[in-house]
mmCIF file of C-alpha atoms in Angstrom:
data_model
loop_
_atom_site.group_PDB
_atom_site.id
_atom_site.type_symbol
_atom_site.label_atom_id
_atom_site.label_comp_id
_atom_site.label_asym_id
_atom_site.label_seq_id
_atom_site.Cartn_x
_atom_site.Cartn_y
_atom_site.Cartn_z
ATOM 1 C CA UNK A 408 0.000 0.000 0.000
ATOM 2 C CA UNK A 409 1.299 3.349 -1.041
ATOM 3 C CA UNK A 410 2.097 6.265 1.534
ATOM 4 C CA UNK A 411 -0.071 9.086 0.407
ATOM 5 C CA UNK A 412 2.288 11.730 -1.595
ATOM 6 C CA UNK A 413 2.633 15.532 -0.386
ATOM 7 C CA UNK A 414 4.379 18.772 -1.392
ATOM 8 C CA UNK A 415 6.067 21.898 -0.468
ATOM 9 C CA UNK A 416 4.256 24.751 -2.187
ATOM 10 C CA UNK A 417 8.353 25.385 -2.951
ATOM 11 C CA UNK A 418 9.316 21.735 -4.258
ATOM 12 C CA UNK A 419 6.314 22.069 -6.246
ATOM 13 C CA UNK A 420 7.748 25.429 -8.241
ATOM 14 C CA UNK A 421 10.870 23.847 -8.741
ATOM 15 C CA UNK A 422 9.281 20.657 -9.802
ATOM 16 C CA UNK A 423 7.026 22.446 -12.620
ATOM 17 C CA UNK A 424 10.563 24.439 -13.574
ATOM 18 C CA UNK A 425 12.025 20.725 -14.539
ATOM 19 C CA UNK A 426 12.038 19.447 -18.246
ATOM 20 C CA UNK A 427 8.867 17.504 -18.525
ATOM 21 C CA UNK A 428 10.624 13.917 -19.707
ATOM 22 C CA UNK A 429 12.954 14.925 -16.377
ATOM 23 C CA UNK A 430 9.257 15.539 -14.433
ATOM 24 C CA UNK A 431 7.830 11.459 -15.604
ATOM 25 C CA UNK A 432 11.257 10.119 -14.299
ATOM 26 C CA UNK A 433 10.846 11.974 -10.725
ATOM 27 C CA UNK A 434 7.211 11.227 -10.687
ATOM 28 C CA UNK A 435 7.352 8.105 -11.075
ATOM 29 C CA UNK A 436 10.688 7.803 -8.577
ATOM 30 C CA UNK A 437 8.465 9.341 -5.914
ATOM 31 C CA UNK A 438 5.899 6.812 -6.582
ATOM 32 C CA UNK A 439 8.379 4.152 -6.580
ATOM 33 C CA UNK A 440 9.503 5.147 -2.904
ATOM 34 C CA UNK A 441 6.038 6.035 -1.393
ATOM 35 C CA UNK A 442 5.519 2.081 -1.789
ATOM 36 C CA UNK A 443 7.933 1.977 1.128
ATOM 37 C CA UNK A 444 10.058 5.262 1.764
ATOM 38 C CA UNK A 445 11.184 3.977 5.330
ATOM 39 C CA UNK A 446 15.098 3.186 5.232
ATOM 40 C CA UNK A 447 16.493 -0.654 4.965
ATOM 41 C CA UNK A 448 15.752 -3.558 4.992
ATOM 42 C CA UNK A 449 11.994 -3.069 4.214
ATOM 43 C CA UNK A 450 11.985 -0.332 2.348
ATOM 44 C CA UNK A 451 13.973 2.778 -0.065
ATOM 45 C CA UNK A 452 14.738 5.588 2.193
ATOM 46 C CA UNK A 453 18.120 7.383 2.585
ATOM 47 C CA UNK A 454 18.384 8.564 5.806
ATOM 48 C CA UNK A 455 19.794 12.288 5.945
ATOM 49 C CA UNK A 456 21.592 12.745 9.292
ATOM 50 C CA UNK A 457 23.838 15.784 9.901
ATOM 51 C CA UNK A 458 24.990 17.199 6.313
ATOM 52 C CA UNK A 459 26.747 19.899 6.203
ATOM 53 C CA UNK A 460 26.570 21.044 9.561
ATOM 54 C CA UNK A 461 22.557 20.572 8.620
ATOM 55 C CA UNK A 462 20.753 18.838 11.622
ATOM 56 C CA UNK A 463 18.513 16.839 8.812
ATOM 57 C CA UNK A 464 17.593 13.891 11.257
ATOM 58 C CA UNK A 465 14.227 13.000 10.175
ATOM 59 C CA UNK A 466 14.649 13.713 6.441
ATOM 60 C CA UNK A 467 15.238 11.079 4.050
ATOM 61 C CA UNK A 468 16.523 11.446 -0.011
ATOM 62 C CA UNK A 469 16.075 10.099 -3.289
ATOM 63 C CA UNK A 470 18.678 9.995 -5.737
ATOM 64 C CA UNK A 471 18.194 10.258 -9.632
ATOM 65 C CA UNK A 472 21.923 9.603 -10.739
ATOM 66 C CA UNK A 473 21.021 9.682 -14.606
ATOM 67 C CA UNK A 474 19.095 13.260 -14.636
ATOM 68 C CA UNK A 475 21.155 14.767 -12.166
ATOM 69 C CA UNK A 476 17.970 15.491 -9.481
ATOM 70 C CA UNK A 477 17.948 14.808 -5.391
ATOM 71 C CA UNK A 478 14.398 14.462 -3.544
ATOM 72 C CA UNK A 479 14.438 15.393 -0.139
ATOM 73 C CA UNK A 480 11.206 14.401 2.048
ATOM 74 C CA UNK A 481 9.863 13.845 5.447
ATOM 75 C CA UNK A 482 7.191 11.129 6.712
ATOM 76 C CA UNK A 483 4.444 11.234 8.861
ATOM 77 C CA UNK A 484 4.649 7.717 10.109
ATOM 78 C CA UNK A 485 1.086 7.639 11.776
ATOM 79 C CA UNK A 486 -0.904 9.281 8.806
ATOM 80 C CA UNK A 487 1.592 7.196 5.927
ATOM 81 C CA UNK A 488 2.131 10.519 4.387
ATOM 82 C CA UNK A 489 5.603 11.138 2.472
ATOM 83 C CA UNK A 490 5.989 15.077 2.573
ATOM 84 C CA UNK A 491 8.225 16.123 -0.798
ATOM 85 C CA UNK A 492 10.219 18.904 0.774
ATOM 86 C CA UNK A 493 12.876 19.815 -1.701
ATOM 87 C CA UNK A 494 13.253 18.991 -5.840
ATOM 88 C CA UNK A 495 16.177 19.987 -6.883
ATOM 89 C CA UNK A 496 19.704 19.595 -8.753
ATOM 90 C CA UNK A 497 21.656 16.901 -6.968
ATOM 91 C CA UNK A 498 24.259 19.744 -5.988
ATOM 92 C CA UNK A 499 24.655 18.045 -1.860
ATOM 93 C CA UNK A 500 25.234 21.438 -0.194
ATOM 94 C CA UNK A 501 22.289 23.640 -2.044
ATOM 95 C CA UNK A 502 19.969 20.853 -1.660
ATOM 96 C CA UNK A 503 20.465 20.157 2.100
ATOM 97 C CA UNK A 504 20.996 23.906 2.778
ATOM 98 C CA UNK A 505 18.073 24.218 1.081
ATOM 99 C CA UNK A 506 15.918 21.527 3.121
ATOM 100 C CA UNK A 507 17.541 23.032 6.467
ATOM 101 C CA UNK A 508 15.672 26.894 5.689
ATOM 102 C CA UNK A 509 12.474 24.985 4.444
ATOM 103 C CA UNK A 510 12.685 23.033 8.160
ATOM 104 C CA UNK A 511 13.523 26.922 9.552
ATOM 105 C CA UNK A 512 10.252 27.816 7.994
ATOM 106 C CA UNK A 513 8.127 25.227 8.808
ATOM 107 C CA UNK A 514 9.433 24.568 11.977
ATOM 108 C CA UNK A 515 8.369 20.663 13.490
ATOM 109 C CA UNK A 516 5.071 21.078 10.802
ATOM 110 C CA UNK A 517 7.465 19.496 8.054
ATOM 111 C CA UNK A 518 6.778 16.231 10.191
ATOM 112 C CA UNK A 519 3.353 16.872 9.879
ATOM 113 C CA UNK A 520 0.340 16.653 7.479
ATOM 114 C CA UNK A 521 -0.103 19.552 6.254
ATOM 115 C CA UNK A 522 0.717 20.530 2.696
ATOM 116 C CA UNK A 523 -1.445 19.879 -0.218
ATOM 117 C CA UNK A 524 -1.316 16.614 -1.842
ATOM 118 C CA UNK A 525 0.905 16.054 -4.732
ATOM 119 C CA UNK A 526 -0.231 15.776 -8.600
ATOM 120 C CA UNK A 527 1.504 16.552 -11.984
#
């Protein structure tokens, strides 16, 4: 059963900015994942950590090595809801930088349900 699929209104602007064959390949990654986006052995998640002097504990990433793209999302374990937090080019220090002012922002809601759902 697939973990319902949620967005940043800012992951979804940089989402709509990517080349549309680069959008079906990340769409269909994130769908991929929100089969099971908790880490190994049951599932796909990449556990974030510290990056970067980043406190990202919590966050988890998807890697698109072909297209050059890193997905950065949270999950609300109780709900099954996989919050996309940051789309973006798989540069490690703007991404997580990134993901650490979007947790600034949002504060402990990141962990929670509350951004709109997510759709092409």
């Amino acid at each position: 059963m697939a973990w319902e699929i949620r967005i940043t209104d800012e992951a979804r602007r940089d989402y709509k900015k990517i080349e549309r064959s680069v959008q079906k390949q990340v769409l269909a990654g994130i769908v991929k994942v929100s089969k099971a986006p908790l880490p190994s052995p049951n599932g796909y998640g990449k556990p974030l950590g510290n990056k970067n002097g980043n406190n990202l504990t919590g966050f988890f990433k998807i890697k698109y090595r072909g297209i050059g793209i890193r997905v950065v999302y949270t999950l609300v374990i109780d709900k099954m809801v996989m919050n996309i937090v940051v789309i973006s080019q798989r540069d490690d220090n703007y991404c997580y930088e990134l993901a650490a002012k979007l947790y600034d922002k949002y504060g402990d809601n990141i962990f929670s349900d509350v951004f709109g759902k997510f759709s092409k």
